[in-house]
Amino acid sequence: CMFRGMDFNCDDRIAWVMKVKKLSKTEAIMQNLNYCLKGDNLYAVETNDPPQSSDPTEEWGVELEPILSGSFIKDVSRDEITIAQPKEEKGKLVGLRDSREAEDIVSSVLSAAKYGDREYDTTSNSDATKSEGGGRTAEMPVLTAYCEPVNQTTWKAKPLPIRPGPTTKSSLIPVEFPNVKSCKNIQAQWPIDTPPVDIDPFLPWIHDVFPSADGKNVVFIAQNRRRCFNGQRPLKHDEKVPKGVAEHKNYIHIDYKKNYFMRPQSALFQHVPVKKVNVDNESADDEPRYRLASHEDADPDGMETRMICRFKQFDSNTGKLSIVGYSLSAFEVDYDYHTKRKGYLRSATAEGFDNHMIWQSQLLFKCPVPPEFHEQVRSGDTVVDDYSTLYVDLIPIRTPPRYTPPKEFLQPRYNFKGEIEQLFVADNEFGKDHVLPKIDESGRWENIPVCMPSLFTHVIPKGEDLNALVIPPEPKIKNTIDILPEAAPKIHKVIACTWAATTFRTRGNRAQVGDGKRRLQEWLEFNLLSGFDHIYVYDNSGAFTNEDSLADVIGLFDKSQVTRVDWPCKICSNRDGNEGERSSQYAAESSCRLRFGAHARWLGSFDTDEYLVPMGDFNSMGEVADKFDEDGVKVAVFKSSPAKPRFDLLDDPEKTMTSKGTFTPTVTEDETFLHTYNCNWENFPRNNDLSHRRKQMYRADYVKLHYVHYSTITILSQLSEEEFKSAGETWLPRYKEPHDHLVDEETEATMLHTKSKVEHNTNGWKDRCKQHVSSKIEGHCSLGFPFPKDFDSNKTPLRSDGWAYNCFMNEVIETRWWPKLADAMAKRGKVTG
């Protein structure tokens, strides 16, 4: 048999398909070998396999059938949907959020859409629905999601059944979001916590949207909603697993119904080729129509897309909304190719036990803007009185997720020459005549406002000349990678991003921490002292309360140095480890990198308890960044481990002492966190790897996707083997970042992690802290008792009062940086309350 110029044995291919895809011999032949020729005849093999049942309940069971078929959505009568009304208890409004069981999903989404996420879920109104200086007027288009029921039980049919347009159109559930009415507040107003994705899992779970600095693209920051429901529990003794539900190492998903319902979210991370076609009885002036295609048949701009983008313009004089152009979406990164480069078998699984694939969390893509609007978008002229007159509709192309190895369907540009396995055949999976429904017959996001570029929205006045703010170009340096994309104007050398709140709950909801304001003020002060040019604060306070925010703290600093972005969306799963999905944090990091990192040379995303401290002869992180550039570093890696608060500097334990003898370690009002926590369990420079806690500062034009601790995808990791070698790099089958650098803690910089110790950290402290243990043990006593500077290691490591020495001070922090910080904070003053 021949395929794409490759010879292979048909029987070998059949055997491989049966084993890997778990198909019968008949299915393996019919679905995978239709293209094979033997002489002039199609290859065929007689089998005696029994016919496969088409009844989904026989495979999935009665419990899962309405979930996977979408009937629990499709059968909802819109006339019977009840939108919840505000409740009042003891004179106060209470939130309307319910448990969102299957029968309540539609009413939950519609209720949240009417009132806004923050009003729907909290006890008081917020400023999120307000606009500054205008906003969307009554006659302007309203953001709307048209939710289409999804029937996963048809996915096994080959070729994929065509969705009938008129029938699909009649099943759409429109959800309007009238509270989205301000470009300046779009992140705070966007429907995230109770999104329409809960009805239609093919819709991207959007967290932010904005145009690129050059006006050529509309950039989308979305998250993988399925990962919110990956929490697991052990099976009980003799527990029977529901039919169709997968177990993994004696665990099943806590909410397997929602996990399985959200399977289409995985498809959004995978490209699909399309080809523009002519449809009978439609004129050339009608919207473009596309069919699913193979790579060989696809149009150049349709080779690796996932969304159809339709642009519309509103004329405020006539009130007319006109279609002005179409385009196909493009991914910021190729997720499947990265899976292959990292050596993983597949990007996602049908069963959903795949949260360790961290690059499947952030969905980053863009819609190309019609060329005639580039300048208007770049200059911000499409926005009038804080709302846009240009809109984009987002229409997902609905195909099942591919759970096969990515190499089965890599794009031709990678020049991948595989063996039998590289044979996901689009013509067999989709057919050659699978024309997508018209836009208005499809589930979609509609009337997404195309606001101003990020600097004009948040940092500088519209119309200001960016060229006047551009920093000097960097000198030609060694190991320069000549493949970096065309850069937006760079106005800062080093910036920092943080996601913070007035209060928050630790992972696993173990403890509530309420020192957010004090933490932020000190952290901002220190980072400006240590050489960061600008800091962007994504204020997550609205996820917990509408009555307070970090705005008053940020107001203490000049707007040219600190910018606040109201970011109230919630973490969708605060569970530990791979089961958690801190979606709000991940999306905030991507938003900051793509919005503001485009205008900076170096970027770091840190928590407000993490301090980057210049060491050696360096006086600022800007100087450190210059050295990294000279050395060809693209990703600077900092070791990190939680420091101990020095017992002698803490407030009196008796003030918070509990009946169990535990207390809450509290930094006194006249002290700083930097000084109090300057006591690390291992002496500097640290020898332990600490890889799971490391943080990074990186070249913003080099890193394509960052995930808290890791530069997950970079410019280099996305190159084909030929491109990689042409860039002068040494190719390895499994990608390893060649331009990262573990920062020298003595001569370059270090990180002090001042993570708050809470009440449960002091269990047994009176005994534990008097016991000397190996310095290689981190957590025996959570309180700090620093070794004297010149301590004689031959002496007993106990203080005269019985406490055991257990941590080491950083002398550069103690003698250089803490005095500077204390002086700066005294001059600025503090926020009261």
Coordinates of C-alpha atoms in Angstrom, one line a residue, residues 134-534:
G134 CA -19.6 56.2 28.4
G135 CA -19.7 52.5 27.5
R136 CA -22.0 50.5 25.4
T137 CA -25.3 52.2 24.5
A138 CA -28.7 50.6 24.2
E139 CA -28.6 50.4 20.4
M140 CA -25.1 48.9 20.2
P141 CA -24.7 45.1 19.8
V142 CA -24.8 42.9 22.9
L143 CA -22.3 40.2 23.6
T144 CA -24.1 36.9 23.0
A145 CA -23.3 33.3 23.1
Y146 CA -25.4 31.0 20.9
C147 CA -25.1 27.6 22.6
E148 CA -25.4 24.5 20.5
P149 CA -26.2 21.1 22.1
V150 CA -23.3 18.7 21.5
N151 CA -23.9 15.0 20.7
Q152 CA -20.8 13.1 21.4
T153 CA -22.4 9.7 20.6
T154 CA -22.1 10.5 16.8
W155 CA -18.3 10.9 17.0
K156 CA -17.6 7.2 16.2
A157 CA -19.4 7.4 12.9
K158 CA -17.1 7.6 9.9
P159 CA -17.1 9.9 8.1
L160 CA -18.2 12.4 10.8
P161 CA -21.9 13.2 10.3
I162 CA -22.8 16.7 8.9
R163 CA -24.8 18.9 11.2
P164 CA -28.0 19.9 9.4
G165 CA -28.0 23.7 9.4
P166 CA -31.8 24.5 9.9
T167 CA -32.1 21.8 12.6
T168 CA -29.0 23.1 14.4
K169 CA -30.2 26.7 14.2
S170 CA -33.5 25.8 15.8
S171 CA -31.7 24.1 18.7
L172 CA -29.4 27.1 19.6
I173 CA -29.9 28.7 23.0
P174 CA -29.0 32.4 22.9
V175 CA -27.5 33.9 26.0
E176 CA -27.0 37.6 26.2
F177 CA -24.6 39.4 28.4
P178 CA -25.8 43.0 28.8
N179 CA -23.3 43.7 31.7
V180 CA -20.4 43.6 29.3
K181 CA -20.4 47.2 28.3
S182 CA -16.9 48.8 29.0
C183 CA -13.6 48.3 27.3
K184 CA -11.7 49.5 30.3
N185 CA -13.5 46.9 32.5
I186 CA -13.9 44.1 30.1
Q187 CA -11.9 41.6 32.2
A188 CA -14.1 42.3 35.2
Q189 CA -17.3 42.1 33.2
W190 CA -16.6 39.1 31.0
P191 CA -18.8 35.9 31.9
I192 CA -16.2 33.5 33.3
D193 CA -17.4 32.0 36.6
T194 CA -20.7 30.7 35.2
P195 CA -20.0 30.7 31.5
P196 CA -22.0 29.6 28.5
V197 CA -19.3 26.9 28.0
D198 CA -21.3 25.0 30.7
I199 CA -24.0 24.6 28.1
D200 CA -21.9 24.4 24.9
P201 CA -18.4 22.9 25.6
F202 CA -17.2 23.7 22.1
L203 CA -17.2 27.4 23.0
P204 CA -13.8 28.6 24.2
W205 CA -13.8 29.5 27.8
I206 CA -12.6 33.1 27.2
H207 CA -10.9 35.1 30.1
D208 CA -9.5 38.0 28.1
V209 CA -9.6 39.5 24.6
F210 CA -7.7 42.4 23.2
P211 CA -6.1 43.5 19.9
S212 CA -2.3 43.2 19.3
A213 CA -0.3 46.3 19.4
D214 CA 0.0 46.5 15.6
G215 CA -3.8 46.2 15.2
K216 CA -3.4 43.1 13.0
N217 CA -4.9 40.5 15.3
V218 CA -7.5 40.0 18.0
V219 CA -5.9 37.9 20.8
F220 CA -7.9 35.5 22.9
I221 CA -6.9 34.1 26.3
A222 CA -9.0 31.1 27.1
Q223 CA -8.7 28.2 29.6
N224 CA -9.6 24.5 29.4
R225 CA -12.9 24.2 31.2
R226 CA -12.6 20.4 31.4
R227 CA -9.6 20.6 33.7
C228 CA -11.9 22.2 36.3
F229 CA -13.5 18.8 36.8
N230 CA -10.5 16.6 37.1
G231 CA -10.7 16.1 40.8
Q232 CA -10.5 12.5 41.8
R233 CA -11.5 10.2 44.7
P234 CA -10.6 6.6 45.6
L235 CA -13.1 4.0 44.9
K236 CA -14.9 2.6 47.9
H237 CA -14.7 -1.0 48.9
D238 CA -16.8 -3.1 46.5
E239 CA -18.0 0.1 44.7
K240 CA -19.4 -0.6 41.3
V241 CA -18.1 1.9 38.6
P242 CA -21.0 3.2 36.5
K243 CA -21.0 1.8 33.0
G244 CA -18.8 3.9 30.7
V245 CA -17.0 5.6 33.5
A246 CA -13.2 5.1 33.5
E247 CA -11.2 4.4 36.6
H248 CA -7.4 5.0 36.9
K249 CA -5.3 3.3 39.6
N250 CA -8.5 2.7 41.7
Y251 CA -9.6 6.3 41.4
I252 CA -12.5 7.9 39.5
H253 CA -13.4 11.5 38.9
I254 CA -15.5 13.1 41.6
D255 CA -17.6 14.9 38.9
Y256 CA -17.2 12.5 36.0
K257 CA -20.4 13.7 34.3
K258 CA -19.1 17.2 33.8
N259 CA -15.6 15.9 33.0
Y260 CA -17.0 13.8 30.1
F261 CA -19.4 16.5 29.0
M262 CA -16.5 18.9 28.6
R263 CA -14.5 16.6 26.3
P264 CA -14.9 19.0 23.3
Q265 CA -12.7 21.5 25.2
S266 CA -9.7 19.2 24.3
A267 CA -10.6 19.5 20.6
L268 CA -10.1 23.3 20.7
F269 CA -6.4 22.8 21.3
Q270 CA -6.0 20.8 18.1
H271 CA -5.8 22.2 14.6
V272 CA -8.2 21.2 11.8
P273 CA -7.6 21.8 8.1
V274 CA -10.4 23.4 6.0
K275 CA -10.9 24.4 2.4
K276 CA -13.1 27.2 1.0
V277 CA -15.8 25.8 -1.3
N278 CA -18.6 27.0 -3.4
V279 CA -22.1 25.9 -2.4
D280 CA -24.9 25.6 -4.9
N281 CA -27.5 28.4 -4.9
E282 CA -25.2 30.7 -2.9
S283 CA -23.7 33.8 -4.5
A284 CA -20.1 34.9 -4.3
D285 CA -21.2 37.8 -2.1
D286 CA -22.5 35.4 0.6
E287 CA -20.3 34.4 3.6
P288 CA -17.4 32.0 2.8
R289 CA -18.2 28.3 3.2
Y290 CA -15.7 25.7 4.3
R291 CA -15.4 22.0 4.3
L292 CA -13.2 19.8 6.5
A293 CA -10.2 18.8 4.5
S294 CA -6.9 17.0 4.5
H295 CA -3.6 18.9 4.8
E296 CA -3.1 18.3 1.1
D297 CA -6.5 19.9 0.1
A298 CA -6.6 22.7 2.7
D299 CA -6.2 26.3 1.8
P300 CA -2.9 27.9 3.1
D301 CA -4.8 30.0 5.7
G302 CA -6.9 27.0 6.6
M303 CA -4.1 24.5 7.2
E304 CA -4.1 24.6 11.0
T305 CA -7.1 26.6 12.3
R306 CA -10.0 26.0 14.7
M307 CA -12.3 29.0 14.5
I308 CA -14.0 31.0 11.8
C309 CA -13.8 34.7 12.6
R310 CA -16.5 37.2 11.3
F311 CA -16.0 40.9 11.7
K312 CA -18.8 43.5 11.9
Q313 CA -18.9 47.3 12.2
F314 CA -21.5 49.4 14.0
D315 CA -22.4 52.8 12.5
S316 CA -23.5 55.0 15.4
N317 CA -25.2 57.5 13.0
T318 CA -27.4 55.0 11.3
G319 CA -27.5 52.3 14.0
K320 CA -26.6 49.7 11.3
L321 CA -24.4 46.7 11.9
S322 CA -22.5 45.6 8.8
I323 CA -20.3 42.5 8.1
V324 CA -16.9 43.8 7.0
G325 CA -14.8 40.7 6.7
Y326 CA -13.9 37.1 7.6
S327 CA -10.7 35.3 8.6
L328 CA -9.6 32.0 10.1
S329 CA -8.1 31.8 13.6
A330 CA -4.4 30.9 14.2
F331 CA -2.9 29.3 17.3
E332 CA -0.3 31.1 19.3
V333 CA 1.4 27.7 19.7
D334 CA 1.0 24.2 18.3
Y335 CA -0.1 22.1 21.3
D336 CA 0.1 18.7 19.6
Y337 CA 3.6 19.3 18.3
H338 CA 4.7 20.3 21.7
T339 CA 3.3 17.1 23.1
K340 CA 5.5 15.2 20.6
R341 CA 8.6 17.3 21.3
K342 CA 8.2 16.6 25.1
G343 CA 8.0 12.9 24.4
Y344 CA 4.4 12.3 25.5
L345 CA 2.2 9.8 23.7
R346 CA -0.9 12.0 23.4
S347 CA -2.1 15.4 24.3
A348 CA -5.4 14.5 25.9
T349 CA -7.4 11.3 26.8
A350 CA -11.0 10.5 26.6
E351 CA -11.0 9.4 30.2
G352 CA -9.6 12.8 31.4
F353 CA -6.7 11.7 33.5
D354 CA -4.4 14.1 31.9
N355 CA -3.9 17.2 34.1
H356 CA -0.2 16.7 34.1
M357 CA -0.2 17.9 30.5
I358 CA 0.1 21.5 31.7
W359 CA 0.3 23.0 28.2
Q360 CA -3.3 21.9 27.7
S361 CA -4.5 24.5 30.3
Q362 CA -4.1 27.8 28.5
L363 CA -5.8 28.1 25.0
L364 CA -4.1 31.0 23.2
F365 CA -5.2 32.0 19.7
K366 CA -5.9 35.0 17.5
C367 CA -8.3 36.2 14.8
P368 CA -6.6 38.2 11.9
V369 CA -8.2 41.6 11.5
P370 CA -9.2 42.6 8.0
P371 CA -6.3 44.7 6.6
E372 CA -8.4 47.8 6.0
F373 CA -9.0 48.0 9.8
H374 CA -5.4 47.5 10.9
E375 CA -4.7 51.2 11.4
Q376 CA -8.0 52.0 13.1
V377 CA -7.5 49.1 15.6
R378 CA -3.8 50.0 16.2
S379 CA -4.6 53.6 17.0
G380 CA -7.7 52.8 19.1
D381 CA -10.0 54.7 16.8
T382 CA -12.5 51.8 16.7
V383 CA -13.4 52.7 20.4
V384 CA -15.8 55.6 21.1
D385 CA -16.7 56.5 24.7
D386 CA -15.2 53.3 26.2
Y387 CA -16.9 50.8 23.8
S388 CA -16.0 49.4 20.4
T389 CA -17.7 49.9 17.1
L390 CA -15.8 46.9 15.7
Y391 CA -16.8 43.4 16.7
V392 CA -15.7 39.8 16.0
D393 CA -17.8 36.7 16.0
L394 CA -16.1 33.4 16.9
I395 CA -17.4 30.2 15.4
P396 CA -15.7 27.0 16.5
I397 CA -15.2 24.2 14.0
R398 CA -16.7 21.2 15.7
T399 CA -14.8 18.0 15.3
P400 CA -14.1 15.4 17.9
P401 CA -10.8 15.5 19.9
R402 CA -8.0 13.4 18.5
Y403 CA -6.9 11.0 21.3
T404 CA -4.3 9.5 19.0
P405 CA -0.5 10.3 19.1
P406 CA 0.0 13.8 17.6
K407 CA 2.4 12.4 15.0
E408 CA -0.6 10.8 13.3
F409 CA -1.7 14.2 12.0
L410 CA 1.2 16.6 12.0
Q411 CA 1.2 19.5 9.5
P412 CA 3.4 19.1 6.4
R413 CA 5.6 22.0 7.5
Y414 CA 7.2 19.8 10.1
N415 CA 8.4 17.4 7.4
F416 CA 7.7 14.5 9.7
K417 CA 8.3 11.1 8.0
G418 CA 6.6 8.6 10.2
E419 CA 5.8 5.0 9.9
I420 CA 2.5 3.2 10.1
E421 CA 1.4 5.4 13.0
Q422 CA 1.3 8.6 11.0
L423 CA -2.0 7.8 9.3
F424 CA -4.9 9.8 10.7
V425 CA -6.6 10.2 7.4
A426 CA -8.8 13.3 7.3
D427 CA -10.7 12.1 4.2
N428 CA -11.8 8.9 6.1
E429 CA -12.5 10.8 9.4
F430 CA -14.4 13.7 7.9
G431 CA -15.2 12.6 4.4
K432 CA -14.6 14.8 1.3
D433 CA -17.9 16.6 1.4
H434 CA -18.3 17.7 5.0
V435 CA -19.4 21.3 4.5
L436 CA -19.7 23.3 7.7
P437 CA -23.0 24.9 8.5
K438 CA -23.6 28.6 7.9
I439 CA -22.4 30.8 10.7
D440 CA -25.9 31.7 11.9
E441 CA -26.7 28.0 12.0
S442 CA -23.8 27.3 14.3
G443 CA -23.0 27.7 18.0
R444 CA -20.8 30.7 18.5
W445 CA -19.7 33.8 20.4
E446 CA -21.1 36.9 18.8
N447 CA -20.4 40.6 19.1
I448 CA -17.1 40.4 20.9
P449 CA -15.9 44.0 21.1
V450 CA -12.5 44.8 19.6
C451 CA -11.2 47.3 22.1
M452 CA -8.0 49.4 22.1
P453 CA -4.5 48.0 22.3
S454 CA -3.5 47.3 25.9
L455 CA -1.2 50.2 26.5
F456 CA -3.8 52.7 25.5
T457 CA -6.4 51.0 27.6
H458 CA -4.4 50.6 30.8
V459 CA -1.0 52.5 30.7
I460 CA -0.7 55.6 28.5
P461 CA -3.2 58.0 27.0
K462 CA -4.6 57.1 23.6
G463 CA -2.6 58.8 20.8
E464 CA 0.6 59.2 22.8
D465 CA 3.6 58.5 20.6
L466 CA 5.0 55.1 21.6
N467 CA 8.2 55.7 19.7
A468 CA 9.1 58.5 22.1
L469 CA 8.9 55.9 25.0
V470 CA 10.9 53.2 23.3
I471 CA 14.0 52.1 25.2
P472 CA 17.4 52.0 23.3
P473 CA 17.8 48.9 21.2
E474 CA 19.8 46.1 22.7
P475 CA 23.3 45.6 21.3
K476 CA 24.1 42.6 19.1
I477 CA 25.0 39.8 21.5
K478 CA 26.3 36.3 21.3
N479 CA 23.8 33.4 20.8
T480 CA 21.2 35.8 19.4
I481 CA 18.4 33.8 17.9
D482 CA 17.5 35.3 14.6
I483 CA 14.0 33.7 14.5
L484 CA 12.3 36.0 17.1
P485 CA 9.1 37.5 15.7
E486 CA 8.7 41.1 14.8
A487 CA 8.5 42.9 18.1
A488 CA 6.1 45.5 19.3
P489 CA 7.7 48.7 20.6
K490 CA 9.7 48.0 23.7
I491 CA 9.1 50.7 26.3
H492 CA 10.4 48.8 29.4
K493 CA 13.5 46.6 30.0
V494 CA 12.1 44.6 33.0
I495 CA 8.5 44.3 34.1
A496 CA 6.7 42.1 36.7
C497 CA 3.3 40.7 36.8
T498 CA 1.4 39.5 39.8
W499 CA -2.0 38.0 40.6
A500 CA -3.1 39.1 44.0
A501 CA -6.1 39.8 46.3
T502 CA -6.9 41.4 49.6
T503 CA -7.5 37.9 50.9
F504 CA -7.3 34.4 49.5
R505 CA -7.5 30.7 50.5
T506 CA -4.4 28.5 50.3
R507 CA -4.4 25.3 48.1
G508 CA -6.8 22.7 49.3
N509 CA -8.6 25.5 51.1
R510 CA -6.6 24.8 54.2
A511 CA -6.4 28.3 55.5
Q512 CA -7.6 31.9 54.8
V513 CA -4.9 34.5 54.5
G514 CA -5.9 38.2 54.8
D515 CA -2.7 40.2 54.6
G516 CA -3.0 41.0 50.8
K517 CA -2.9 44.8 51.1
R518 CA 0.1 44.9 53.4
R519 CA 1.9 42.3 51.4
L520 CA 1.3 44.1 48.1
Q521 CA 2.5 47.5 49.3
E522 CA 5.8 46.2 50.6
W523 CA 6.3 44.0 47.5
L524 CA 5.7 46.9 45.1
E525 CA 8.0 49.1 47.0
F526 CA 10.8 46.5 47.0
N527 CA 10.5 45.7 43.3
L528 CA 10.6 49.3 42.2
L529 CA 13.7 49.7 44.4
S530 CA 15.3 46.6 42.9
G531 CA 15.0 47.8 39.4
F532 CA 11.7 46.7 37.8
D533 CA 10.5 49.4 35.4
H534 CA 6.8 48.7 35.6

